[in-house]
mmCIF file of C-alpha atoms and ligand atoms in Angstrom:
data_model
loop_
_atom_site.group_PDB
_atom_site.id
_atom_site.type_symbol
_atom_site.label_atom_id
_atom_site.label_comp_id
_atom_site.label_asym_id
_atom_site.label_seq_id
_atom_site.Cartn_x
_atom_site.Cartn_y
_atom_site.Cartn_z
ATOM 1 C CA MET Y 1 9.998 -198.212 25.775
ATOM 2 C CA ALA Y 2 9.723 -197.318 22.347
ATOM 3 C CA ARG Y 3 8.919 -199.786 19.361
ATOM 4 C CA LEU Y 4 9.511 -199.228 15.835
ATOM 5 C CA ASN Y 5 8.754 -200.983 12.849
ATOM 6 C CA ILE Y 6 10.854 -201.334 9.696
ATOM 7 C CA ALA Y 7 8.679 -201.939 6.980
ATOM 8 C CA LEU Y 8 10.085 -204.198 4.502
ATOM 9 C CA GLY Y 9 7.149 -206.728 3.512
ATOM 10 C CA GLN Y 10 8.003 -210.102 4.399
ATOM 11 C CA ARG Y 11 11.413 -209.081 5.982
ATOM 12 C CA SER Y 12 9.639 -206.254 8.349
ATOM 13 C CA TYR Y 13 11.061 -206.430 11.980
ATOM 14 C CA GLU Y 14 10.800 -204.673 15.401
ATOM 15 C CA ILE Y 15 13.036 -202.654 16.775
ATOM 16 C CA ALA Y 16 12.450 -202.149 20.871
ATOM 17 C CA VAL Y 17 14.246 -199.659 22.745
ATOM 18 C CA GLU Y 18 14.270 -200.169 26.347
ATOM 19 C CA ALA Y 19 16.525 -198.979 29.046
ATOM 20 C CA GLY Y 20 17.121 -201.960 31.157
ATOM 21 C CA ALA Y 21 15.873 -204.294 28.509
ATOM 22 C CA LEU Y 22 19.166 -207.159 29.124
ATOM 23 C CA ASP Y 23 18.267 -207.249 32.664
ATOM 24 C CA ALA Y 24 14.743 -209.156 30.799
ATOM 25 C CA VAL Y 25 16.392 -210.544 28.011
ATOM 26 C CA ALA Y 26 14.682 -214.083 28.171
ATOM 27 C CA GLN Y 27 11.396 -212.378 27.931
ATOM 28 C CA HIS Y 28 12.364 -210.069 25.057
ATOM 29 C CA ILE Y 29 13.844 -212.956 23.121
ATOM 30 C CA ALA Y 30 11.052 -215.429 23.902
ATOM 31 C CA PRO Y 31 9.571 -215.737 20.175
ATOM 32 C CA TRP Y 32 13.112 -216.640 18.897
ATOM 33 C CA THR Y 33 13.959 -219.442 21.291
ATOM 34 C CA LYS Y 34 11.615 -222.051 19.824
ATOM 35 C CA ARG Y 35 13.943 -225.186 20.442
ATOM 36 C CA GLY Y 36 14.819 -224.420 23.885
ATOM 37 C CA ARG Y 37 18.294 -223.609 23.270
ATOM 38 C CA THR Y 38 20.035 -220.454 22.254
ATOM 39 C CA LEU Y 39 23.308 -219.649 20.007
ATOM 40 C CA TRP Y 40 25.127 -216.421 21.162
ATOM 41 C CA VAL Y 41 28.041 -214.538 19.692
ATOM 42 C CA SER Y 42 29.929 -211.672 21.403
ATOM 43 C CA ASP Y 43 33.195 -210.137 21.709
ATOM 44 C CA SER Y 44 35.683 -210.545 24.231
ATOM 45 C CA ASN Y 45 35.122 -207.270 25.990
ATOM 46 C CA VAL Y 46 31.135 -207.446 25.572
ATOM 47 C CA ALA Y 47 31.260 -210.893 26.706
ATOM 48 C CA ALA Y 48 33.593 -210.141 30.033
ATOM 49 C CA ARG Y 49 31.190 -207.088 31.150
ATOM 50 C CA HIS Y 50 27.693 -208.177 30.186
ATOM 51 C CA TRP Y 51 27.302 -212.290 29.330
ATOM 52 C CA PRO Y 52 27.193 -213.553 33.253
ATOM 53 C CA ARG Y 53 24.258 -211.467 33.865
ATOM 54 C CA ILE Y 54 22.543 -212.445 30.413
ATOM 55 C CA ALA Y 55 23.615 -216.127 31.003
ATOM 56 C CA ALA Y 56 22.004 -216.302 34.460
ATOM 57 C CA GLN Y 57 18.792 -215.030 33.158
ATOM 58 C CA LEU Y 58 18.568 -217.373 30.544
ATOM 59 C CA GLU Y 59 19.481 -220.095 32.613
ATOM 60 C CA ALA Y 60 16.733 -219.245 35.010
ATOM 61 C CA ALA Y 61 14.186 -219.189 32.045
ATOM 62 C CA GLY Y 62 15.125 -222.736 31.430
ATOM 63 C CA LEU Y 63 16.965 -222.130 28.459
ATOM 64 C CA ALA Y 64 20.255 -223.600 27.116
ATOM 65 C CA ALA Y 65 22.973 -221.127 25.985
ATOM 66 C CA ALA Y 66 25.957 -221.770 23.974
ATOM 67 C CA LEU Y 67 28.329 -218.701 23.331
ATOM 68 C CA HIS Y 68 31.073 -218.045 20.844
ATOM 69 C CA ILE Y 69 33.320 -215.385 21.890
ATOM 70 C CA VAL Y 70 35.188 -213.414 18.947
ATOM 71 C CA PRO Y 71 38.330 -211.041 20.020
ATOM 72 C CA ALA Y 72 37.335 -207.851 19.990
ATOM 73 C CA GLY Y 73 38.452 -205.397 17.252
ATOM 74 C CA GLU Y 74 37.765 -204.551 13.801
ATOM 75 C CA GLN Y 75 40.235 -207.298 12.609
ATOM 76 C CA SER Y 76 38.020 -209.764 13.438
ATOM 77 C CA LYS Y 77 35.720 -208.599 10.374
ATOM 78 C CA SER Y 78 37.996 -211.544 8.820
ATOM 79 C CA TRP Y 79 37.608 -214.365 6.638
ATOM 80 C CA GLY Y 80 39.390 -216.389 9.333
ATOM 81 C CA GLU Y 81 36.533 -215.558 12.117
ATOM 82 C CA LEU Y 82 33.913 -215.892 9.830
ATOM 83 C CA ALA Y 83 35.322 -219.591 9.268
ATOM 84 C CA ARG Y 84 35.622 -219.935 12.970
ATOM 85 C CA LEU Y 85 32.263 -218.695 13.752
ATOM 86 C CA THR Y 86 30.514 -221.093 11.068
ATOM 87 C CA ASP Y 87 32.578 -223.873 12.132
ATOM 88 C CA TRP Y 88 31.070 -223.461 15.591
ATOM 89 C CA LEU Y 89 27.859 -222.929 14.454
ATOM 90 C CA LEU Y 90 27.531 -226.077 12.497
ATOM 91 C CA GLY Y 91 29.329 -227.911 15.481
ATOM 92 C CA GLU Y 92 26.612 -227.145 17.641
ATOM 93 C CA GLY Y 93 24.348 -228.617 15.058
ATOM 94 C CA VAL Y 94 22.182 -225.129 14.039
ATOM 95 C CA GLU Y 95 19.444 -225.591 12.097
ATOM 96 C CA ARG Y 96 17.794 -223.290 9.441
ATOM 97 C CA SER Y 97 14.960 -222.315 11.859
ATOM 98 C CA ASP Y 98 17.582 -221.381 14.454
ATOM 99 C CA THR Y 99 17.924 -217.704 15.417
ATOM 100 C CA ILE Y 100 21.764 -216.501 16.168
ATOM 101 C CA PHE Y 101 21.880 -213.879 18.894
ATOM 102 C CA ALA Y 102 24.484 -211.113 18.307
ATOM 103 C CA LEU Y 103 25.635 -209.344 21.179
ATOM 104 C CA GLY Y 104 27.988 -206.526 20.617
ATOM 105 C CA GLY Y 105 29.169 -203.451 18.576
ATOM 106 C CA GLY Y 106 29.175 -202.960 14.559
ATOM 107 C CA MET Y 107 31.968 -205.703 14.305
ATOM 108 C CA ILE Y 108 29.871 -208.307 16.135
ATOM 109 C CA GLY Y 109 26.759 -207.408 14.276
ATOM 110 C CA ASP Y 110 28.033 -207.195 10.663
ATOM 111 C CA LEU Y 111 30.396 -210.641 11.313
ATOM 112 C CA THR Y 112 27.085 -212.502 12.875
ATOM 113 C CA GLY Y 113 24.824 -211.145 10.382
ATOM 114 C CA PHE Y 114 27.066 -212.405 7.618
ATOM 115 C CA ALA Y 115 27.578 -215.614 9.058
ATOM 116 C CA ALA Y 116 23.986 -216.046 9.591
ATOM 117 C CA SER Y 117 23.118 -214.959 5.940
ATOM 118 C CA ILE Y 118 25.574 -217.708 4.292
ATOM 119 C CA VAL Y 119 25.244 -220.987 7.308
ATOM 120 C CA LYS Y 120 23.010 -223.481 5.857
ATOM 121 C CA ARG Y 121 21.938 -220.708 3.344
ATOM 122 C CA GLY Y 122 20.724 -218.693 5.580
ATOM 123 C CA CYS Y 123 19.514 -218.587 9.222
ATOM 124 C CA GLU Y 124 17.485 -215.850 11.278
ATOM 125 C CA PHE Y 125 19.484 -213.690 13.711
ATOM 126 C CA VAL Y 126 18.535 -210.921 16.441
ATOM 127 C CA GLN Y 127 20.628 -207.854 17.155
ATOM 128 C CA LEU Y 128 21.243 -207.153 20.611
ATOM 129 C CA PRO Y 129 23.543 -203.931 19.819
ATOM 130 C CA THR Y 130 25.939 -202.621 22.645
ATOM 131 C CA THR Y 131 27.795 -199.803 20.994
ATOM 132 C CA LEU Y 132 26.107 -196.440 20.496
ATOM 133 C CA LEU Y 133 27.196 -196.910 16.854
ATOM 134 C CA ALA Y 134 25.401 -200.222 16.655
ATOM 135 C CA GLN Y 135 22.438 -199.111 18.428
ATOM 136 C CA VAL Y 136 21.627 -195.953 16.387
ATOM 137 C CA ASP Y 137 23.028 -197.271 12.931
ATOM 138 C CA SER Y 138 24.771 -200.655 12.319
ATOM 139 C CA SER Y 139 22.041 -203.395 13.872
ATOM 140 C CA VAL Y 140 19.447 -201.847 11.784
ATOM 141 C CA GLY Y 141 18.870 -202.060 7.835
ATOM 142 C CA GLY Y 142 20.488 -205.299 7.207
ATOM 143 C CA LYS Y 143 23.913 -204.727 5.662
ATOM 144 C CA THR Y 144 26.447 -207.272 6.737
ATOM 145 C CA ALA Y 145 29.863 -207.807 5.651
ATOM 146 C CA ILE Y 146 33.822 -208.832 6.614
ATOM 147 C CA ASN Y 147 36.622 -207.000 5.323
ATOM 148 C CA THR Y 148 39.211 -208.635 3.064
ATOM 149 C CA ALA Y 149 42.999 -207.396 1.628
ATOM 150 C CA ALA Y 150 40.893 -205.570 -1.210
ATOM 151 C CA GLY Y 151 39.194 -203.308 1.285
ATOM 152 C CA LYS Y 152 36.452 -202.838 4.087
ATOM 153 C CA ASN Y 153 32.997 -204.381 3.931
ATOM 154 C CA LEU Y 154 33.587 -205.658 0.478
ATOM 155 C CA VAL Y 155 32.630 -209.139 0.916
ATOM 156 C CA GLY Y 156 28.813 -209.397 2.509
ATOM 157 C CA ALA Y 157 25.216 -209.385 2.329
ATOM 158 C CA PHE Y 158 21.912 -207.863 2.740
ATOM 159 C CA HIS Y 159 20.431 -209.963 5.452
ATOM 160 C CA GLN Y 160 17.836 -208.520 7.751
ATOM 161 C CA PRO Y 161 17.968 -209.233 11.450
ATOM 162 C CA ARG Y 162 14.576 -210.441 13.015
ATOM 163 C CA PHE Y 163 14.393 -208.206 15.767
ATOM 164 C CA VAL Y 164 16.838 -205.689 17.304
ATOM 165 C CA LEU Y 165 16.880 -205.123 21.113
ATOM 166 C CA ILE Y 166 18.565 -202.194 22.347
ATOM 167 C CA ASP Y 167 19.400 -201.415 25.680
ATOM 168 C CA PRO Y 168 20.618 -197.700 26.313
ATOM 169 C CA GLN Y 169 21.956 -198.819 29.687
ATOM 170 C CA VAL Y 170 24.501 -201.192 28.388
ATOM 171 C CA LEU Y 171 26.394 -197.982 27.242
ATOM 172 C CA ALA Y 172 27.366 -197.275 30.608
ATOM 173 C CA THR Y 173 30.447 -199.758 30.090
ATOM 174 C CA LEU Y 174 31.315 -198.321 26.885
ATOM 175 C CA PRO Y 175 34.499 -196.355 26.777
ATOM 176 C CA PRO Y 176 33.813 -192.247 25.999
ATOM 177 C CA ARG Y 177 35.943 -192.276 22.924
ATOM 178 C CA GLU Y 178 33.685 -194.941 21.835
ATOM 179 C CA MET Y 179 30.620 -193.293 22.770
ATOM 180 C CA ARG Y 180 31.687 -189.869 20.960
ATOM 181 C CA ALA Y 181 32.512 -191.902 17.718
ATOM 182 C CA GLY Y 182 28.717 -193.347 17.826
ATOM 183 C CA TYR Y 183 27.500 -190.059 18.483
ATOM 184 C CA ALA Y 184 28.670 -188.730 15.183
ATOM 185 C CA GLU Y 185 26.353 -190.757 13.459
ATOM 186 C CA VAL Y 186 23.567 -189.443 15.493
ATOM 187 C CA VAL Y 187 24.525 -186.181 14.525
ATOM 188 C CA LYS Y 188 24.309 -187.231 10.834
ATOM 189 C CA TYR Y 189 20.471 -188.019 10.880
ATOM 190 C CA GLY Y 190 19.976 -184.255 11.655
ATOM 191 C CA LEU Y 191 22.294 -183.511 9.157
ATOM 192 C CA ILE Y 192 20.584 -185.481 6.440
ATOM 193 C CA ASP Y 193 17.127 -184.273 6.487
ATOM 194 C CA ASP Y 194 15.935 -183.183 9.955
ATOM 195 C CA ALA Y 195 17.356 -179.407 10.864
ATOM 196 C CA PRO Y 196 15.527 -179.344 14.107
ATOM 197 C CA PHE Y 197 16.976 -182.458 15.292
ATOM 198 C CA PHE Y 198 20.520 -181.036 14.798
ATOM 199 C CA ASP Y 199 19.433 -178.020 16.682
ATOM 200 C CA TRP Y 200 18.473 -180.537 19.638
ATOM 201 C CA CYS Y 201 21.770 -182.308 19.319
ATOM 202 C CA GLU Y 202 23.644 -178.603 19.766
ATOM 203 C CA ALA Y 203 21.409 -178.409 22.963
ATOM 204 C CA HIS Y 204 21.568 -181.946 24.399
ATOM 205 C CA GLY Y 205 24.647 -183.322 22.656
ATOM 206 C CA ALA Y 206 26.668 -183.332 26.170
ATOM 207 C CA GLU Y 207 23.531 -184.996 28.030
ATOM 208 C CA VAL Y 208 23.864 -187.576 25.580
ATOM 209 C CA LEU Y 209 27.525 -188.251 25.898
ATOM 210 C CA SER Y 210 27.392 -188.433 29.344
ATOM 211 C CA GLY Y 211 24.473 -190.982 29.513
ATOM 212 C CA ASP Y 212 21.571 -188.933 30.877
ATOM 213 C CA PRO Y 213 18.900 -191.536 30.359
ATOM 214 C CA ALA Y 214 16.423 -189.155 28.588
ATOM 215 C CA ALA Y 215 18.366 -187.679 26.250
ATOM 216 C CA LEU Y 216 20.204 -190.874 25.259
ATOM 217 C CA GLY Y 217 16.881 -192.714 24.985
ATOM 218 C CA HIS Y 218 15.648 -189.631 22.723
ATOM 219 C CA ALA Y 219 18.852 -189.878 20.505
ATOM 220 C CA ILE Y 220 18.703 -193.119 20.060
ATOM 221 C CA VAL Y 221 15.163 -193.244 19.131
ATOM 222 C CA THR Y 222 14.933 -190.519 16.839
ATOM 223 C CA SER Y 223 17.940 -191.923 14.933
ATOM 224 C CA VAL Y 224 16.644 -195.367 14.848
ATOM 225 C CA ALA Y 225 13.188 -194.123 13.387
ATOM 226 C CA ALA Y 226 15.243 -192.343 10.574
ATOM 227 C CA LYS Y 227 17.264 -194.878 9.660
ATOM 228 C CA ALA Y 228 14.319 -197.436 9.754
ATOM 229 C CA ARG Y 229 12.229 -195.020 7.350
ATOM 230 C CA ILE Y 230 15.147 -194.630 4.987
ATOM 231 C CA VAL Y 231 15.997 -198.211 4.710
ATOM 232 C CA GLY Y 232 12.284 -198.897 4.363
ATOM 233 C CA GLU Y 233 11.940 -196.592 1.431
ATOM 234 C CA ASP Y 234 15.232 -198.075 -0.008
ATOM 235 C CA GLU Y 235 16.336 -201.711 1.244
ATOM 236 C CA ARG Y 236 19.100 -202.210 -1.188
ATOM 237 C CA GLU Y 237 20.325 -198.575 -1.964
ATOM 238 C CA THR Y 238 19.179 -199.002 -5.591
ATOM 239 C CA LYS Y 239 17.803 -195.305 -5.437
ATOM 240 C CA ASP Y 240 19.369 -192.185 -3.674
ATOM 241 C CA ARG Y 241 17.359 -192.454 -0.705
ATOM 242 C CA ARG Y 242 19.366 -195.124 1.284
ATOM 243 C CA ALA Y 243 22.751 -193.473 0.016
ATOM 244 C CA LEU Y 244 22.184 -190.313 2.151
ATOM 245 C CA LEU Y 245 22.626 -192.421 5.112
ATOM 246 C CA ASN Y 246 26.513 -191.969 3.622
ATOM 247 C CA LEU Y 247 26.825 -188.472 4.556
ATOM 248 C CA GLY Y 248 30.536 -188.107 5.567
ATOM 249 C CA HIS Y 249 31.250 -191.735 4.896
ATOM 250 C CA THR Y 250 33.557 -191.061 1.489
ATOM 251 C CA PHE Y 251 35.748 -188.696 2.853
ATOM 252 C CA GLY Y 252 35.869 -190.502 6.224
ATOM 253 C CA HIS Y 253 36.801 -193.730 4.102
ATOM 254 C CA ALA Y 254 39.472 -191.943 2.866
ATOM 255 C CA LEU Y 255 40.786 -190.589 6.106
ATOM 256 C CA GLU Y 256 40.016 -194.125 7.815
ATOM 257 C CA ALA Y 257 42.361 -196.153 4.955
ATOM 258 C CA ASP Y 258 44.966 -193.360 5.540
ATOM 259 C CA THR Y 259 45.267 -193.966 9.349
ATOM 260 C CA GLY Y 260 44.882 -197.821 8.817
ATOM 261 C CA PHE Y 261 41.428 -198.493 9.974
ATOM 262 C CA GLY Y 262 41.817 -199.009 13.518
ATOM 263 C CA GLU Y 263 42.645 -197.167 16.905
ATOM 264 C CA ARG Y 264 44.478 -193.989 15.584
ATOM 265 C CA LEU Y 265 40.723 -192.572 13.956
ATOM 266 C CA LEU Y 266 37.669 -194.542 14.662
ATOM 267 C CA HIS Y 267 34.911 -195.181 12.261
ATOM 268 C CA GLY Y 268 32.692 -192.903 14.014
ATOM 269 C CA GLU Y 269 35.439 -190.302 14.381
ATOM 270 C CA ALA Y 270 36.210 -190.722 10.592
ATOM 271 C CA VAL Y 271 32.574 -189.850 9.815
ATOM 272 C CA GLY Y 272 32.677 -187.024 11.918
ATOM 273 C CA VAL Y 273 35.210 -185.331 9.788
ATOM 274 C CA GLY Y 274 33.882 -186.646 6.590
ATOM 275 C CA MET Y 275 30.595 -185.002 7.422
ATOM 276 C CA VAL Y 276 32.675 -181.720 8.325
ATOM 277 C CA LEU Y 277 34.464 -181.753 5.025
ATOM 278 C CA ALA Y 278 31.211 -182.458 3.148
ATOM 279 C CA LEU Y 279 29.764 -179.357 4.352
ATOM 280 C CA GLN Y 280 32.791 -177.365 3.721
ATOM 281 C CA TYR Y 281 33.274 -178.758 0.241
ATOM 282 C CA SER Y 282 29.669 -177.834 -0.302
ATOM 283 C CA ALA Y 283 30.399 -174.401 0.853
ATOM 284 C CA ARG Y 284 33.149 -174.351 -1.261
ATOM 285 C CA ARG Y 285 30.915 -174.752 -4.230
ATOM 286 C CA GLY Y 286 28.623 -172.151 -3.236
ATOM 287 C CA LEU Y 287 25.764 -174.801 -2.177
ATOM 288 C CA CYS Y 288 25.723 -174.092 1.421
ATOM 289 C CA ALA Y 289 26.184 -171.439 3.563
ATOM 290 C CA PRO Y 290 30.049 -171.111 5.015
ATOM 291 C CA GLN Y 291 28.223 -170.960 8.461
ATOM 292 C CA ASP Y 292 26.934 -174.211 8.283
ATOM 293 C CA ALA Y 293 29.882 -175.852 7.951
ATOM 294 C CA ILE Y 294 31.699 -173.875 10.804
ATOM 295 C CA ARG Y 295 28.317 -174.688 13.169
ATOM 296 C CA VAL Y 296 28.790 -178.169 12.542
ATOM 297 C CA ALA Y 297 32.728 -178.406 12.930
ATOM 298 C CA ALA Y 298 31.879 -176.142 16.536
ATOM 299 C CA HIS Y 299 29.503 -178.748 17.859
ATOM 300 C CA PHE Y 300 31.691 -181.644 17.134
ATOM 301 C CA LYS Y 301 34.578 -179.563 18.561
ATOM 302 C CA ALA Y 302 32.220 -178.870 21.611
ATOM 303 C CA CYS Y 303 31.784 -182.549 22.140
ATOM 304 C CA GLY Y 304 35.495 -183.263 22.201
ATOM 305 C CA MET Y 305 35.980 -185.012 18.485
ATOM 306 C CA PRO Y 306 38.204 -184.411 15.988
ATOM 307 C CA VAL Y 307 37.021 -181.994 12.980
ATOM 308 C CA THR Y 308 40.036 -181.246 11.012
ATOM 309 C CA LEU Y 309 42.630 -183.390 8.960
ATOM 310 C CA ARG Y 310 45.316 -182.621 11.043
ATOM 311 C CA GLU Y 311 43.385 -183.597 14.346
ATOM 312 C CA ALA Y 312 42.253 -186.556 12.220
ATOM 313 C CA GLY Y 313 46.124 -187.554 12.274
ATOM 314 C CA VAL Y 314 45.833 -187.630 8.494
ATOM 315 C CA THR Y 315 48.908 -186.418 6.482
ATOM 316 C CA ALA Y 316 48.117 -187.697 2.910
ATOM 317 C CA ASP Y 317 47.757 -184.965 0.147
ATOM 318 C CA GLY Y 318 44.644 -184.810 -1.824
ATOM 319 C CA ALA Y 319 45.640 -187.015 -4.386
ATOM 320 C CA THR Y 320 46.373 -190.180 -2.173
ATOM 321 C CA LEU Y 321 43.091 -189.538 -0.517
ATOM 322 C CA VAL Y 322 40.896 -189.273 -3.493
ATOM 323 C CA ASP Y 323 42.934 -192.519 -4.885
ATOM 324 C CA HIS Y 324 41.119 -194.409 -1.795
ATOM 325 C CA MET Y 325 37.945 -193.003 -2.733
ATOM 326 C CA ARG Y 326 38.509 -194.559 -5.965
ATOM 327 C CA HIS Y 327 38.101 -198.221 -4.365
ATOM 328 C CA ASP Y 328 34.688 -197.083 -2.635
ATOM 329 C CA LYS Y 329 31.738 -199.964 -3.430
ATOM 330 C CA LYS Y 330 29.791 -197.007 -4.663
ATOM 331 C CA MET Y 331 31.941 -196.315 -7.732
ATOM 332 C CA ALA Y 332 29.892 -196.774 -10.660
ATOM 333 C CA GLY Y 333 31.087 -196.497 -14.158
ATOM 334 C CA GLY Y 334 33.878 -193.874 -12.729
ATOM 335 C CA ASN Y 335 31.580 -191.782 -11.225
ATOM 336 C CA LEU Y 336 31.666 -191.662 -7.384
ATOM 337 C CA PRO Y 337 28.137 -190.190 -5.909
ATOM 338 C CA PHE Y 338 29.023 -187.975 -3.214
ATOM 339 C CA LEU Y 339 26.765 -186.649 -0.446
ATOM 340 C CA LEU Y 340 26.979 -182.911 -0.311
ATOM 341 C CA ALA Y 341 24.473 -180.153 1.254
ATOM 342 C CA ARG Y 342 22.511 -177.491 0.844
ATOM 343 C CA GLY Y 343 22.677 -176.840 4.178
ATOM 344 C CA ILE Y 344 21.721 -178.339 7.636
ATOM 345 C CA GLY Y 345 19.155 -180.971 6.967
ATOM 346 C CA GLN Y 346 19.409 -180.655 3.438
ATOM 347 C CA THR Y 347 22.027 -183.579 2.266
ATOM 348 C CA PHE Y 348 21.705 -184.606 -1.527
ATOM 349 C CA VAL Y 349 23.382 -186.892 -3.803
ATOM 350 C CA ALA Y 350 25.750 -185.192 -6.225
ATOM 351 C CA HIS Y 351 26.604 -187.247 -9.458
ATOM 352 C CA ASP Y 352 28.769 -184.530 -10.788
ATOM 353 C CA VAL Y 353 31.609 -184.457 -8.494
ATOM 354 C CA ASP Y 354 34.756 -184.027 -10.080
ATOM 355 C CA LEU Y 355 37.417 -185.838 -8.092
ATOM 356 C CA ALA Y 356 40.398 -183.682 -9.225
ATOM 357 C CA ASP Y 357 38.656 -180.898 -7.705
ATOM 358 C CA VAL Y 358 38.422 -182.880 -4.460
ATOM 359 C CA ALA Y 359 41.617 -183.454 -4.265
ATOM 360 C CA ALA Y 360 42.370 -179.647 -4.992
ATOM 361 C CA PHE Y 361 39.670 -178.953 -1.893
ATOM 362 C CA LEU Y 362 41.985 -181.426 0.396
ATOM 363 C CA ASP Y 363 45.130 -179.967 -0.695
ATOM 364 C CA GLU Y 364 43.827 -176.617 0.172
ATOM 365 C CA LEU Y 365 42.757 -177.646 3.830
ATOM 366 C CA HIS Y 366 46.209 -178.732 4.511
ATOM 367 C CA ALA Y 367 47.617 -175.664 3.445
ATOM 368 C CA ARG Y 368 45.548 -173.793 6.005
ATOM 369 C CA PRO Y 369 47.643 -172.329 9.063
ATOM 370 C CA GLY Y 370 46.195 -173.983 12.640
HETATM 371 P P1 NAD M 401 32.960 -202.571 17.754
HETATM 372 O O1 NAD M 401 32.111 -203.411 17.394
HETATM 373 O O2 NAD M 401 34.348 -203.233 17.163
HETATM 374 O O3 NAD M 401 32.951 -202.007 19.048
HETATM 375 C C1 NAD M 401 33.814 -200.880 19.654
HETATM 376 C C2 NAD M 401 34.802 -201.331 20.901
HETATM 377 O O4 NAD M 401 33.565 -201.238 21.806
HETATM 378 C C3 NAD M 401 35.020 -202.496 20.809
HETATM 379 O O5 NAD M 401 36.464 -202.688 21.315
HETATM 380 C C4 NAD M 401 34.108 -203.687 21.619
HETATM 381 O O6 NAD M 401 34.726 -204.716 22.212
HETATM 382 C C5 NAD M 401 33.728 -202.577 22.716
HETATM 383 N N1 NAD M 401 32.589 -202.690 23.148
HETATM 384 C C6 NAD M 401 31.540 -202.834 22.464
HETATM 385 N N2 NAD M 401 30.122 -202.633 23.509
HETATM 386 C C7 NAD M 401 30.849 -202.409 24.630
HETATM 387 C C8 NAD M 401 29.991 -201.868 26.046
HETATM 388 N N3 NAD M 401 28.780 -201.816 25.814
HETATM 389 N N4 NAD M 401 31.041 -201.766 26.853
HETATM 390 C C9 NAD M 401 32.280 -201.795 26.979
HETATM 391 N N5 NAD M 401 33.107 -202.046 25.747
HETATM 392 C C10 NAD M 401 32.388 -202.121 24.429
HETATM 393 O O7 NAD M 401 32.613 -201.253 16.737
HETATM 394 P P2 NAD M 401 31.387 -200.531 16.300
HETATM 395 O O8 NAD M 401 31.919 -198.876 16.616
HETATM 396 O O9 NAD M 401 30.381 -200.603 17.331
HETATM 397 O O10 NAD M 401 31.044 -200.614 15.119
HETATM 398 C C11 NAD M 401 32.127 -200.617 13.786
HETATM 399 C C12 NAD M 401 31.738 -201.324 13.091
HETATM 400 O O11 NAD M 401 30.460 -201.347 12.028
HETATM 401 C C13 NAD M 401 32.641 -201.383 11.574
HETATM 402 O O12 NAD M 401 32.887 -202.672 11.187
HETATM 403 C C14 NAD M 401 31.380 -200.838 10.568
HETATM 404 O O13 NAD M 401 32.151 -201.124 9.343
HETATM 405 C C15 NAD M 401 30.402 -201.246 10.733
HETATM 406 N N6 NAD M 401 29.258 -200.528 10.288
HETATM 407 C C16 NAD M 401 28.282 -201.131 9.817
HETATM 408 C C17 NAD M 401 27.170 -200.662 9.521
HETATM 409 C C18 NAD M 401 26.242 -201.417 8.794
HETATM 410 O O14 NAD M 401 24.866 -200.545 8.398
HETATM 411 N N7 NAD M 401 26.065 -202.993 8.807
HETATM 412 C C19 NAD M 401 26.991 -199.255 9.813
HETATM 413 C C20 NAD M 401 28.108 -198.569 10.470
HETATM 414 C C21 NAD M 401 29.020 -199.446 10.701
#
């Protein structure tokens, strides 16, 4: 059991990582169940697998529980599902002092967090993440959002949860491909500023992916500690600090846009390829050794993840991909900050990247054989 704290003044909160925590869920969430009833949001996959045992415990603890089920999938981060969720919460008579429990992956966390930020002008919420991606990344840090016709995550709010309860055992039901996608975000923390952790990932990645309890626990605790530290230093991404968490995301976002933001290329897979591209582009600019990019690609490949544009199913040329990047939220005054690296564990924000040069780089990759 590890307990981490995210230091944000009045918005500080605890993140508990404990194998089997969901089997004692009523006890863990007791501080947030003042009115003797609880409001839960989950998706159709997670509810089918995990709600019955949670409901049984809540009942045994004498807590009333109401559950709203959202259809599984990224398409539910929408105005329509947000409206259905807020209508449901209001219909349940939600009060400002109530806490809403988000049980699911990043989709449920982002949608529920956003609903919590606006209903009754802001309610509390607790995250119970059920994907590796959500456990190591999206459940911590308070970014909430939905997708709109104009793009992904463009409407949302910063709204910190009151508590995050992470049970690595819940990942036993997660499909292996989703596990690998989440693992890309684990490796990200090594690449940002923790080279020894990247070494550890190379040695233990296979154990993490197979669900070995010790390796999985270490990967989650190390990742959450890194995220909590970075968010504590720059909650609203006003300095270059929190932006480091976007390593691989600018390239990745373009790949996701080209492949339709869905099953063809999962978010974590896009971030994995995006990190390889960021390292390759850094090497092309003479910032890091080509060997660093080769090493990162080799690790992802060994884990069974895509590492090239071709493997990601991306056929668009450099100009088209760069065009997707221009719609990035981080675009400021015509300049797009890019996460580049001086080596493994030495990521920095570059403000001088010429998008035409990025397009040329991507075209060169397309032209490579193999
Ligand atoms: P997801 O929530 O859609 O979950 C992926 C799939 O796994 C879904 O089909 C879901 O039903 C299923 N699933 C979840 N838990 C399961 C379990 N324990 N057993 C079986 N199936 C399970 O996607 P995700 O990868 O968790 O999150 C991606 C989302 O997170 C994206 O919308 C992305 O924008 C967002 N995100 C947000 C942040 C942030 O800081 N807020 C950071 C990264 C990503």
